[in-house]
Coordinates of C-alpha atoms (C1' of nucleotides) in Angstrom, one line a residue:
Chain A
X233 CA 87.4 77.4 24.8
X234 CA 84.4 78.3 22.6
X235 CA 81.1 76.8 23.5
X236 CA 77.5 76.3 22.2
X237 CA 74.7 77.7 23.8
X238 CA 70.9 78.0 23.0
X239 CA 68.4 80.6 24.1
X240 CA 64.9 81.2 22.9
X241 CA 65.5 78.3 20.5
X242 CA 68.5 80.5 18.9
X243 CA 71.9 78.9 19.2
X244 CA 74.5 81.2 19.4
X245 CA 78.4 81.0 20.3
X246 CA 78.9 81.6 24.0
X247 CA 82.5 82.3 25.3
X248 CA 81.5 81.8 28.8
X249 CA 83.0 78.7 29.4
X250 CA 81.6 78.1 33.1
X251 CA 78.4 78.8 32.3
X252 CA 75.5 76.0 33.7
X253 CA 73.5 76.4 30.7
X254 CA 76.0 76.0 27.7
X255 CA 77.7 72.8 26.4
X256 CA 80.6 72.4 24.9
X257 CA 80.6 71.0 21.3
X258 CA 81.7 67.8 22.2
X259 CA 79.1 66.9 24.6
X260 CA 76.3 68.7 22.6
X261 CA 73.1 66.8 23.3
X262 CA 70.9 66.9 20.2
X263 CA 67.2 65.9 20.0
X264 CA 65.2 64.8 17.1
X265 CA 62.0 63.0 17.5
X266 CA 61.6 63.3 20.7
X267 CA 60.2 66.6 22.0
X268 CA 62.0 68.6 24.5
X269 CA 59.9 70.6 27.3
X270 CA 63.1 73.3 28.1
X271 CA 65.5 74.0 26.3
X272 CA 68.4 74.5 28.8
X273 CA 69.1 70.2 29.0
X274 CA 71.3 70.6 26.2
X275 CA 71.8 72.0 22.6
X276 CA 68.2 71.3 20.8
X277 CA 68.2 70.5 17.3
X278 CA 64.2 70.3 16.7
X279 CA 63.9 71.4 12.8
X280 CA 66.1 72.2 9.8
X281 CA 66.7 76.0 10.3
X282 CA 68.3 74.5 13.8
X283 CA 70.6 72.6 12.1
X284 CA 71.7 74.8 9.5
X285 CA 72.2 77.6 11.4
X286 CA 74.5 75.4 13.8
X287 CA 76.1 74.0 10.9
X288 CA 77.0 77.9 9.5
X289 CA 78.3 78.5 12.7
X290 CA 80.5 75.3 13.0
X291 CA 82.2 76.1 9.7
X292 CA 83.3 79.5 11.0
X293 CA 84.7 78.2 13.7
X294 CA 88.7 78.4 14.4
X295 CA 89.8 76.4 14.8
X296 CA 87.1 74.1 13.0
X297 CA 85.1 71.7 15.0
X298 CA 86.3 68.0 14.3
X299 CA 85.0 65.7 11.8
X300 CA 83.1 64.0 14.5
X301 CA 81.3 66.9 15.2
X302 CA 80.1 67.2 11.6
X303 CA 79.2 63.7 11.7
X304 CA 76.9 64.1 14.8
X305 CA 74.8 67.0 13.2
X306 CA 74.6 65.1 10.0
X307 CA 73.2 61.9 11.8
X308 CA 70.8 64.2 13.9
X309 CA 69.8 65.5 10.1
X310 CA 69.0 61.8 9.2
X311 CA 67.1 61.0 12.1
X312 CA 64.6 63.8 11.5
X313 CA 64.5 62.6 7.8
X314 CA 66.3 65.9 6.3
X315 CA 68.6 63.5 3.7
X316 CA 68.6 66.2 1.0
X317 CA 69.8 68.9 3.5
X318 CA 72.9 66.6 4.6
X319 CA 74.0 66.1 1.1
X320 CA 73.9 69.9 0.5
X321 CA 75.5 70.7 3.9
X322 CA 78.1 67.9 2.8
X323 CA 78.8 69.8 -0.4
X324 CA 79.4 72.8 1.1
X325 CA 82.1 71.4 3.7
X326 CA 83.7 69.8 0.6
X327 CA 83.6 73.6 -1.2
X328 CA 85.3 75.1 2.0
X329 CA 88.0 72.5 2.1
X330 CA 86.9 71.0 5.3
X331 CA 88.6 67.8 6.1
X332 CA 86.6 64.6 5.6
X333 CA 86.8 60.7 6.5
X334 CA 85.3 57.8 6.2
X335 CA 82.6 58.0 8.7
X336 CA 81.1 61.3 7.3
X337 CA 81.5 59.7 3.4
X338 CA 79.1 56.7 4.9
X339 CA 76.9 59.1 6.5
X340 CA 76.4 60.5 3.0
X341 CA 75.9 57.5 0.9
X342 CA 73.2 56.3 3.6
X343 CA 71.3 59.7 3.3
X344 CA 71.1 59.1 -0.7
X345 CA 70.1 55.6 0.2
X346 CA 67.1 56.6 2.3
X347 CA 66.1 59.1 -0.3
X348 CA 65.9 56.3 -2.5
X349 CA 68.9 57.5 -4.4
X350 CA 71.1 54.6 -5.2
X351 CA 72.4 55.7 -7.7
X352 CA 73.7 58.8 -6.3
X353 CA 74.8 56.8 -3.2
X354 CA 77.3 55.0 -5.8
X355 CA 78.7 58.4 -7.0
X356 CA 79.7 59.1 -3.8
X357 CA 82.4 56.4 -4.1
X358 CA 85.2 58.2 -6.3
X359 CA 85.3 60.7 -3.5
X360 CA 86.8 57.9 -1.1
X361 CA 89.1 57.3 -4.1
X362 CA 90.2 60.6 -4.3
X363 CA 90.9 61.6 -0.9
X364 CA 92.6 58.1 -0.3
X365 CA 89.9 57.1 1.9
X366 CA 89.5 53.3 2.3
X367 CA 85.8 52.1 2.1
X368 CA 85.0 50.0 4.8
X369 CA 82.5 47.1 5.4
X370 CA 79.9 49.7 7.1
X371 CA 80.0 51.4 3.3
X372 CA 78.8 48.5 1.4
X373 CA 76.9 47.8 4.0
X374 CA 74.9 50.8 4.0
X375 CA 75.0 50.4 0.0
X376 CA 73.3 47.0 0.0
X377 CA 70.3 48.3 2.4
X378 CA 69.6 51.2 0.1
X379 CA 69.4 48.8 -2.8
X380 CA 67.6 46.6 -1.2
X381 CA 65.0 49.1 0.0
X382 CA 64.7 49.9 -4.1
X383 CA 63.5 46.5 -3.9
X384 CA 66.4 45.6 -6.4
X385 CA 67.1 42.0 -4.9
X386 CA 69.5 41.1 -8.1
X387 CA 71.5 43.9 -7.8
X388 CA 72.1 43.1 -3.7
X389 CA 73.0 39.9 -4.3
X390 CA 75.1 40.5 -7.2
X391 CA 77.0 43.5 -5.0
X392 CA 77.4 41.4 -2.2
X393 CA 79.3 38.4 -4.0
X394 CA 81.5 41.0 -5.7
X395 CA 82.4 42.0 -2.5
X396 CA 83.0 38.6 -1.0
X397 CA 84.5 37.1 -4.5
X398 CA 87.0 40.2 -4.9
X399 CA 87.6 40.5 -1.3
X400 CA 86.7 44.6 -1.1
X401 CA 85.9 44.4 2.5
X402 CA 85.6 41.4 4.8
X403 CA 82.0 40.9 5.4
X404 CA 80.9 40.6 9.1
X405 CA 77.9 39.6 10.4
X406 CA 76.2 42.9 10.3
X407 CA 76.7 42.6 6.4
X408 CA 75.0 38.9 6.4
X409 CA 72.3 40.2 8.6
X410 CA 71.5 42.9 6.0
X411 CA 71.6 40.7 3.4
X412 CA 69.7 38.1 5.2
X413 CA 66.9 41.0 6.3
X414 CA 66.8 42.0 2.7
X415 CA 66.2 38.8 1.4
X416 CA 63.8 37.7 3.6
X417 CA 61.5 40.5 3.7
X418 CA 61.2 39.9 -0.1
X419 CA 60.2 36.1 0.3
X420 CA 63.7 34.5 -0.6
X421 CA 63.4 32.6 3.2
X422 CA 65.4 29.7 1.0
X423 CA 68.3 31.7 0.1
X424 CA 68.0 33.7 3.4
X425 CA 68.6 30.0 5.5
X426 CA 71.4 29.3 2.7
X427 CA 73.2 32.5 3.8
X428 CA 73.3 31.2 7.5
X429 CA 74.5 27.9 6.7
X430 CA 77.2 29.7 4.7
X431 CA 77.9 31.9 8.2
X432 CA 78.3 28.5 10.2
X433 CA 80.9 27.3 7.7
X434 CA 83.2 30.7 8.1
X435 CA 85.3 30.9 11.0
X436 CA 84.9 34.8 11.4
X437 CA 81.4 35.0 10.9
X438 CA 79.7 32.7 13.1
X439 CA 76.1 33.5 13.1
X440 CA 74.7 35.4 15.9
X441 CA 71.6 35.8 17.5
X442 CA 70.4 38.6 15.0
X443 CA 71.2 36.3 12.0
X444 CA 69.2 33.5 13.6
X445 CA 66.2 35.6 14.5
X446 CA 66.2 37.2 11.1
X447 CA 65.7 33.6 9.5
X448 CA 63.3 32.4 12.3
X449 CA 61.3 35.0 11.7
X450 CA 61.3 35.0 8.1
X451 CA 60.1 31.0 8.4
X452 CA 57.5 31.9 10.8
X453 CA 56.1 34.5 8.7
X454 CA 56.1 31.7 6.0
X455 CA 54.0 29.8 8.4
X456 CA 56.9 27.1 8.4
X457 CA 56.9 26.7 12.4
X458 CA 58.6 23.3 12.5
X459 CA 61.8 24.7 10.5
X460 CA 61.8 27.6 12.6
X461 CA 61.5 25.8 16.0
X462 CA 64.5 23.4 14.8
X463 CA 66.6 26.4 14.2
X464 CA 65.6 27.8 18.1
X465 CA 66.7 24.5 19.0
X466 CA 70.2 24.4 17.2
X467 CA 70.8 28.1 18.6
X468 CA 70.5 26.4 22.0
X469 CA 72.6 24.0 21.4
X470 CA 75.1 26.4 20.0
X471 CA 74.8 28.8 23.2
X472 CA 73.2 31.6 21.6
X473 CA 69.8 31.6 23.9
X474 CA 67.2 32.7 21.8
X475 CA 65.8 35.9 23.3
X476 CA 62.4 38.0 23.3
X477 CA 62.9 38.8 19.7
X478 CA 63.0 35.4 18.7
X479 CA 59.9 34.4 21.2
X480 CA 58.1 37.1 20.0
X481 CA 58.5 35.7 16.1
X482 CA 57.6 32.3 17.1
X483 CA 54.2 33.1 19.4
X484 CA 53.4 35.8 16.0
X485 CA 53.8 32.3 13.9
X486 CA 51.6 30.2 16.1
X487 CA 48.9 33.0 16.3
X488 CA 48.8 33.2 12.7
X489 CA 48.3 29.6 12.3
X490 CA 46.0 29.6 15.0
X491 CA 47.9 27.3 17.2
X492 CA 46.4 28.9 20.4
X493 CA 47.9 25.7 22.6
X494 CA 51.5 26.2 21.2
X495 CA 51.5 29.8 21.6
X496 CA 50.5 29.3 25.7
X497 CA 53.6 26.6 25.2
X498 CA 56.4 29.0 24.2
X499 CA 54.6 31.9 26.1
X500 CA 55.3 29.7 29.3
X501 CA 59.0 28.5 28.3
X502 CA 59.7 32.0 27.7
X503 CA 59.0 33.1 31.2
X504 CA 60.3 29.9 32.6
X505 CA 64.0 31.2 31.0
X506 CA 63.2 34.3 32.8
X507 CA 62.6 36.1 29.3
X508 CA 59.7 38.3 30.5
X509 CA 56.6 39.1 27.7
X510 CA 56.6 42.6 26.6
X511 CA 54.0 45.0 25.3
X512 CA 55.3 43.6 21.7
X513 CA 54.6 39.9 22.9
X514 CA 51.3 40.9 24.5
X515 CA 50.1 42.9 21.3
X516 CA 51.3 39.8 19.0
X517 CA 48.6 37.9 20.9
X518 CA 45.7 40.8 20.6
X519 CA 46.3 41.1 17.2
X520 CA 46.5 37.2 16.4
X521 CA 43.0 37.0 18.3
X522 CA 41.7 40.0 16.7
X523 CA 42.6 38.7 13.2
X524 CA 40.6 35.4 14.1
X525 CA 37.1 37.8 15.4
X526 CA 37.9 36.9 19.0
X527 CA 37.8 40.8 20.0
X528 CA 36.7 39.5 23.6
X529 CA 39.3 37.3 24.0
X530 CA 41.9 40.1 23.0
X531 CA 40.5 42.1 25.7
X532 CA 40.9 40.0 28.2
X533 CA 44.6 39.6 27.4
X534 CA 45.0 43.4 27.5
X535 CA 43.4 42.9 31.0
X536 CA 46.1 40.4 31.6
X537 CA 48.8 42.6 30.5
X538 CA 48.0 45.2 32.4
X539 CA 47.4 43.3 35.7
X540 CA 51.1 42.2 34.9
X541 CA 52.2 45.9 34.4
X542 CA 52.9 46.0 31.2
X543 CA 51.4 48.7 29.4
X544 CA 49.4 48.9 26.2
X545 CA 50.3 50.7 23.6
X546 CA 49.1 52.5 20.8
X547 CA 49.3 49.4 18.3
X548 CA 48.0 47.0 20.9
X549 CA 44.9 49.9 20.9
X550 CA 45.2 49.8 17.1
X551 CA 45.0 45.8 16.8
X552 CA 41.7 45.4 19.0
X553 CA 40.0 48.7 17.1
X554 CA 41.0 46.7 13.8
X555 CA 39.3 43.5 15.3
X556 CA 36.4 45.3 15.9
X557 CA 36.4 47.1 12.1
X558 CA 36.8 43.3 10.9
X559 CA 33.4 41.9 12.9
X560 CA 31.8 44.6 11.8
X561 CA 31.8 46.5 15.1
X562 CA 32.3 49.7 14.1
X563 CA 30.4 51.6 16.6
X564 CA 32.6 49.8 18.8
X565 CA 36.3 50.4 17.1
X566 CA 34.6 54.0 17.2
X567 CA 34.3 53.9 21.0
X568 CA 37.8 52.5 21.7
X569 CA 39.3 55.6 19.4
X570 CA 37.8 58.2 21.6
X571 CA 38.7 55.9 24.7
X572 CA 42.4 56.4 23.7
X573 CA 41.9 60.1 22.8
X574 CA 40.5 60.4 26.6
X575 CA 43.4 58.4 28.0
X576 CA 45.9 61.3 26.3
X577 CA 46.8 58.7 23.9
X578 CA 46.5 60.4 20.6
X579 CA 45.5 58.1 17.8
X580 CA 48.1 57.9 14.8
X581 CA 47.5 58.0 11.4
X582 CA 47.2 54.1 11.6
X583 CA 43.9 54.6 14.0
X584 CA 42.7 56.5 11.4
X585 CA 43.6 54.5 8.8
X586 CA 42.0 51.2 10.5
X587 CA 38.6 53.0 10.9
X588 CA 38.6 54.3 7.3
X589 CA 39.6 50.8 6.3
X590 CA 36.5 49.4 8.6
X591 CA 34.4 52.3 6.8
X592 CA 35.5 51.2 3.6
X593 CA 35.0 47.6 3.9
X594 CA 31.3 48.3 5.2
X595 CA 31.1 50.3 1.8
X596 CA 30.2 53.2 3.9
X597 CA 32.3 55.5 1.7
X598 CA 30.8 58.7 2.9
X599 CA 31.7 57.6 6.5
X600 CA 35.4 57.1 5.3
X601 CA 35.6 60.1 3.2
X602 CA 34.5 62.1 6.4
X603 CA 37.4 60.5 8.5
X604 CA 39.9 61.7 5.6
X605 CA 38.7 65.2 5.7
X606 CA 38.7 65.4 8.9
X607 CA 42.6 64.6 9.4
X608 CA 43.4 66.9 6.8
X609 CA 41.8 69.8 9.2
X610 CA 43.1 68.8 12.4
X611 CA 45.0 65.2 13.4
X612 CA 47.7 63.5 12.0
X613 CA 49.1 64.0 8.5
X614 CA 47.6 61.5 5.9
X615 CA 50.1 58.9 4.7
X616 CA 50.2 57.3 1.3
X617 CA 48.1 54.5 3.2
X618 CA 45.5 56.8 3.8
X619 CA 45.5 57.5 0.2
X620 CA 45.6 53.5 -0.4
X621 CA 42.7 53.0 1.8
X622 CA 40.2 55.6 0.2
X623 CA 41.4 54.2 -3.5
X624 CA 40.9 50.5 -2.4
X625 CA 37.2 51.5 -0.8
X626 CA 36.4 53.4 -3.9
X627 CA 37.6 50.7 -6.6
X628 CA 35.5 48.0 -4.3
X629 CA 32.3 49.8 -5.0
X630 CA 33.5 50.4 -8.6
X631 CA 34.1 54.1 -8.2
X632 CA 36.8 53.8 -10.5
X633 CA 36.5 57.7 -12.0
X634 CA 36.8 58.9 -8.4
X635 CA 39.5 56.9 -7.5
X636 CA 41.3 58.6 -10.6
X637 CA 40.6 61.6 -9.0
X638 CA 42.2 60.9 -5.7
X639 CA 44.9 59.1 -6.9
X640 CA 45.6 62.7 -8.7
X641 CA 44.5 64.7 -5.9
X642 CA 47.1 62.8 -4.1
X643 CA 49.9 63.1 -6.7
X644 CA 49.3 66.8 -6.7
X645 CA 49.8 67.1 -2.7
X646 CA 53.3 65.5 -3.0
X647 CA 52.6 62.0 -2.2
X648 CA 54.3 59.0 -3.4
X649 CA 52.2 56.1 -4.2
X650 CA 54.0 53.3 -3.3
X651 CA 53.2 49.4 -4.2
X652 CA 50.1 49.1 -2.6
X653 CA 48.9 51.9 -4.6
X654 CA 49.7 51.0 -7.6
X655 CA 48.4 47.5 -7.4
X656 CA 44.9 48.8 -6.2
X657 CA 44.8 51.2 -9.2
X658 CA 46.0 48.5 -11.5
X659 CA 43.9 45.9 -10.0
X660 CA 40.8 48.3 -10.7
X661 CA 41.3 49.3 -13.9
X662 CA 42.0 45.5 -15.2
X663 CA 38.9 44.5 -12.8
X664 CA 36.5 47.2 -14.7
X665 CA 37.8 46.4 -18.0
X666 CA 39.8 49.3 -18.4
X667 CA 42.9 47.5 -19.8
X668 CA 44.8 50.1 -22.0
X669 CA 44.9 52.2 -18.8
X670 CA 46.1 49.6 -17.0
X671 CA 48.5 48.5 -19.6
X672 CA 49.7 52.2 -19.8
X673 CA 50.1 52.7 -15.9
X674 CA 52.2 49.5 -15.9
X675 CA 54.3 50.5 -18.9
X676 CA 55.0 54.1 -17.0
X677 CA 55.9 52.2 -13.9
X678 CA 58.4 49.7 -15.1
X679 CA 60.2 51.8 -16.8
X680 CA 61.4 53.5 -14.1
X681 CA 62.8 50.1 -13.2
X682 CA 62.3 50.5 -9.3
X683 CA 59.6 49.8 -6.8
X684 CA 58.1 46.6 -8.3
X685 CA 57.9 43.7 -6.0
X686 CA 56.1 40.4 -7.1
X687 CA 53.0 41.3 -6.0
X688 CA 52.7 44.1 -8.7
X689 CA 53.1 41.7 -11.2
X690 CA 50.9 39.3 -9.9
X691 CA 48.4 42.0 -10.1
X692 CA 49.5 42.9 -13.8
X693 CA 49.5 39.1 -15.0
X694 CA 45.9 38.3 -13.1
X695 CA 44.5 41.5 -15.2
X696 CA 46.0 40.5 -18.3
X697 CA 45.1 36.6 -18.0
X698 CA 41.4 37.8 -16.8
X699 CA 41.1 40.0 -20.0
X700 CA 42.0 37.2 -22.1
X701 CA 45.8 38.1 -23.2
X702 CA 47.3 35.0 -21.9
X703 CA 50.2 35.2 -23.9
X704 CA 51.1 38.5 -22.3
X705 CA 50.9 37.3 -19.1
X706 CA 53.0 34.5 -19.8
X707 CA 55.7 36.3 -21.3
X708 CA 55.8 38.4 -18.5
X709 CA 55.9 36.0 -16.0
X710 CA 59.0 34.2 -17.6
X711 CA 60.3 37.6 -17.4
X712 CA 60.5 37.7 -13.5
X713 CA 63.3 35.4 -13.5
X714 CA 65.3 37.3 -15.0
X715 CA 64.6 40.6 -13.2
X716 CA 65.2 38.2 -10.1
X717 CA 62.0 38.2 -8.8
X718 CA 60.6 35.1 -7.7
X719 CA 57.3 34.1 -8.3
X720 CA 55.3 33.0 -5.1
X721 CA 52.3 30.9 -4.9
X722 CA 49.9 33.6 -6.0
X723 CA 51.9 34.1 -9.3
X724 CA 52.0 30.5 -10.1
X725 CA 48.0 29.8 -9.0
X726 CA 47.5 33.3 -11.1
X727 CA 49.1 31.8 -14.4
X728 CA 47.6 28.1 -13.5
X729 CA 44.4 29.9 -13.3
X730 CA 44.8 31.8 -16.5
X731 CA 45.7 28.5 -18.5
X732 CA 42.6 26.5 -16.9
X733 CA 40.5 29.7 -17.8
X734 CA 41.3 29.3 -21.7
X735 CA 41.1 25.2 -21.4
X736 CA 44.5 24.6 -21.3
X737 CA 45.0 21.9 -18.6
X738 CA 48.3 20.4 -19.6
X739 CA 49.9 24.0 -19.5
X740 CA 48.1 24.5 -16.0
X741 CA 49.5 21.1 -15.0
X742 CA 53.1 21.9 -16.2
X743 CA 53.4 24.9 -14.2
X744 CA 52.0 23.0 -11.6
X745 CA 55.3 21.0 -11.4
X746 CA 57.2 23.8 -12.3
X747 CA 56.4 25.4 -9.0
X748 CA 56.8 22.5 -7.4
X749 CA 60.2 22.3 -8.5
X750 CA 61.0 25.7 -7.3
X751 CA 60.2 24.7 -3.9
X752 CA 56.6 26.8 -4.3
X753 CA 54.0 24.7 -2.7
X754 CA 50.6 24.8 -4.1
X755 CA 48.0 25.7 -1.5
X756 CA 44.2 26.0 -1.2
X757 CA 43.7 28.3 -3.7
X758 CA 46.0 26.8 -6.1
X759 CA 44.4 23.3 -5.8
X760 CA 40.7 24.5 -5.8
X761 CA 41.6 26.5 -9.2
X762 CA 42.7 23.1 -10.9
X763 CA 40.0 21.5 -9.8
X764 CA 37.8 24.4 -11.1
X765 CA 39.9 23.8 -14.3
X766 CA 39.4 19.9 -14.6
X767 CA 35.1 20.7 -13.8
X768 CA 35.3 23.3 -17.0
X769 CA 36.7 20.7 -19.2
X770 CA 34.8 18.2 -18.0
X771 CA 37.9 15.9 -17.2
X772 CA 36.1 14.4 -13.9
X773 CA 38.4 11.2 -14.1
X774 CA 41.6 13.2 -13.9
X775 CA 39.8 15.6 -11.3
X776 CA 39.0 12.4 -9.0
X777 CA 42.8 11.4 -9.0
X778 CA 43.7 15.2 -8.1
X779 CA 41.5 15.1 -5.7
X780 CA 42.6 12.4 -3.7
X781 CA 46.1 14.3 -3.6
X782 CA 44.5 17.3 -2.2
X783 CA 42.2 15.8 0.2
X784 CA 45.1 13.8 1.6
X785 CA 46.7 17.0 2.1
X786 CA 44.6 18.3 4.0
X787 CA 42.9 20.9 1.7
X788 CA 39.6 21.0 0.4
X789 CA 36.9 22.7 -1.9
X790 CA 36.1 26.2 -1.2
X791 CA 33.2 28.0 -1.5
X792 CA 33.7 29.2 -5.2
X793 CA 34.4 25.2 -6.7
X794 CA 31.3 24.7 -4.7
X795 CA 29.6 27.2 -6.6
X796 CA 31.1 26.0 -9.9
X797 CA 30.2 22.4 -9.1
X798 CA 26.6 23.3 -8.3
X799 CA 26.5 25.1 -11.6
X800 CA 28.2 22.6 -13.6
X801 CA 27.0 19.0 -12.5
X802 CA 24.1 20.2 -9.4
X803 CA 21.7 17.9 -11.3
X804 CA 23.6 14.8 -12.1
X805 CA 23.7 12.9 -9.2
X806 CA 25.6 10.0 -11.3
X807 CA 28.7 12.2 -11.4
X808 CA 28.9 13.0 -8.1
X809 CA 28.6 9.3 -6.9
X810 CA 32.1 9.2 -8.4
X811 CA 33.4 12.0 -6.2
X812 CA 32.6 10.3 -2.5
X813 CA 34.7 12.9 -0.9
X814 CA 32.8 15.7 -2.0
X815 CA 29.6 14.5 -0.8
X816 CA 30.8 14.1 2.3
X817 CA 32.7 17.7 2.3
X818 CA 28.7 18.6 0.8
X819 CA 27.1 16.9 3.7
X820 CA 29.1 18.9 6.5
Chain B
dA228 C1' 80.3 60.1 15.3
dT229 C1' 78.6 55.6 10.1
dA230 C1' 75.6 49.5 9.0
dG231 C1' 71.8 44.7 11.4
dG232 C1' 66.5 41.2 14.0
dG233 C1' 60.0 41.0 16.7
dT234 C1' 53.8 43.6 17.1
dT235 C1' 49.1 47.5 14.1
dA236 C1' 46.3 50.1 8.7
dG237 C1' 46.0 50.0 2.9

DNA sequence: ATAGGGTTAG
């Protein structure tokens, strides 16, 4: 029997079946992301070359290795992110007439999806038909994931409906989970919940713990903890006990609302149920505390977790470092950074990004730039986020020209800007009045038709409003619905503000009605924007009524409203007297 | 041998 063997990193065929250092093709052990110190523990594929060499050997073997071996190889290549190479090798297989099956085709589809080439993924479908290979639920599930990854929510939902309606395949819990996750991560919590309810009605697809966890996490991220906890109780009743993921989501939601007492309650509850907090649970706590500026308490949590035998990981340290940056303790952040290195925990690119961001937020651009240069010499490879962070820093100090240069540098270095990058740039262009530049970039990006989300449109709508192009902004807003993008509270608030700035109070009020009608509820910013609109138009009595509703719901005037009040009616005590609540707030 | 859930930075 022929066997594979590796010596000095070079794989070759061995005909010695009894050699201990050799493994059969079936038991080929392939390691990708984990680095392996010894070669004698199996067949290691550590780079693309290894994979290609192995492939070349495999295709010359007689008899040919089974398609299972090819699948394993391809999967390993996917783990190493060599997606396009998988496609090339697959083409090679086809050329050589090597038999294929549904699994290897699904893997090819996944490769295209991971390359963000859903269009190409679809072009694989005819190969199934030509070879008489039936699609499986995995085929469509992989496609759905790919479509969502390109933010094409509407297309994904359409495909899902088509699959169900035309009974192309029977959706299973995984497919529901994929669609639910795709929807929930893009703000469609309502639809995600509807899908859970739809699953409950069917006989074959009763929701499992993963389906519940997806919607619970989405609700928690929305701050809708009441509904999340109701669902958790529902799970318990249905004999699907919540697990560590469920509790971590709930605790994260509670932390972000600053509900520390409830955090503790759930923490105790999970421990009582023998679900032990893990490093993620504790990191949720350190992160939550740091985000509130309570870095010292976060450090106490870290001490506690170590006491309990749970080792902090890089995410934990990063969260605390970010806490230091947020509270302006940049030196402390830098100490911690060095501490990590001393503990042999290599700072990740995220650690660098946090520190760079810390400097940028303090407007210490030279320090930020220096760190940026440092990593290009040693340390982790900069990420798209690193560039975005620097861009944001430059935009914040008004250095649009430098930002443009860095952006160009980023492109020429082969980085693919993401939504954040473009949002920062567009926002910068609009903010400094480079409207032409902004619109031209927007048109270019929109023409590509992918990688846009609601935040992207929020930036553009806001920019148009602030630059006197309300009509264009409004038209874009209306277009969102036909694109399957759901305006969020920011979108509506931006439009309301746009109307208010032009004195179009009635349009602003209509928009407020519209958002509530679409199950999107005004937040503090929305209320403040409305109040400022009323103020600017001196519609004080309407404002008073509106304000009663606002304070009744627990919202209050923010700094910008107070400032406007001082400017407009600061010396008119008579008007102030008409607004008793405000009087109270100002005295506080 | 292929597809699904929770933590960090912009």
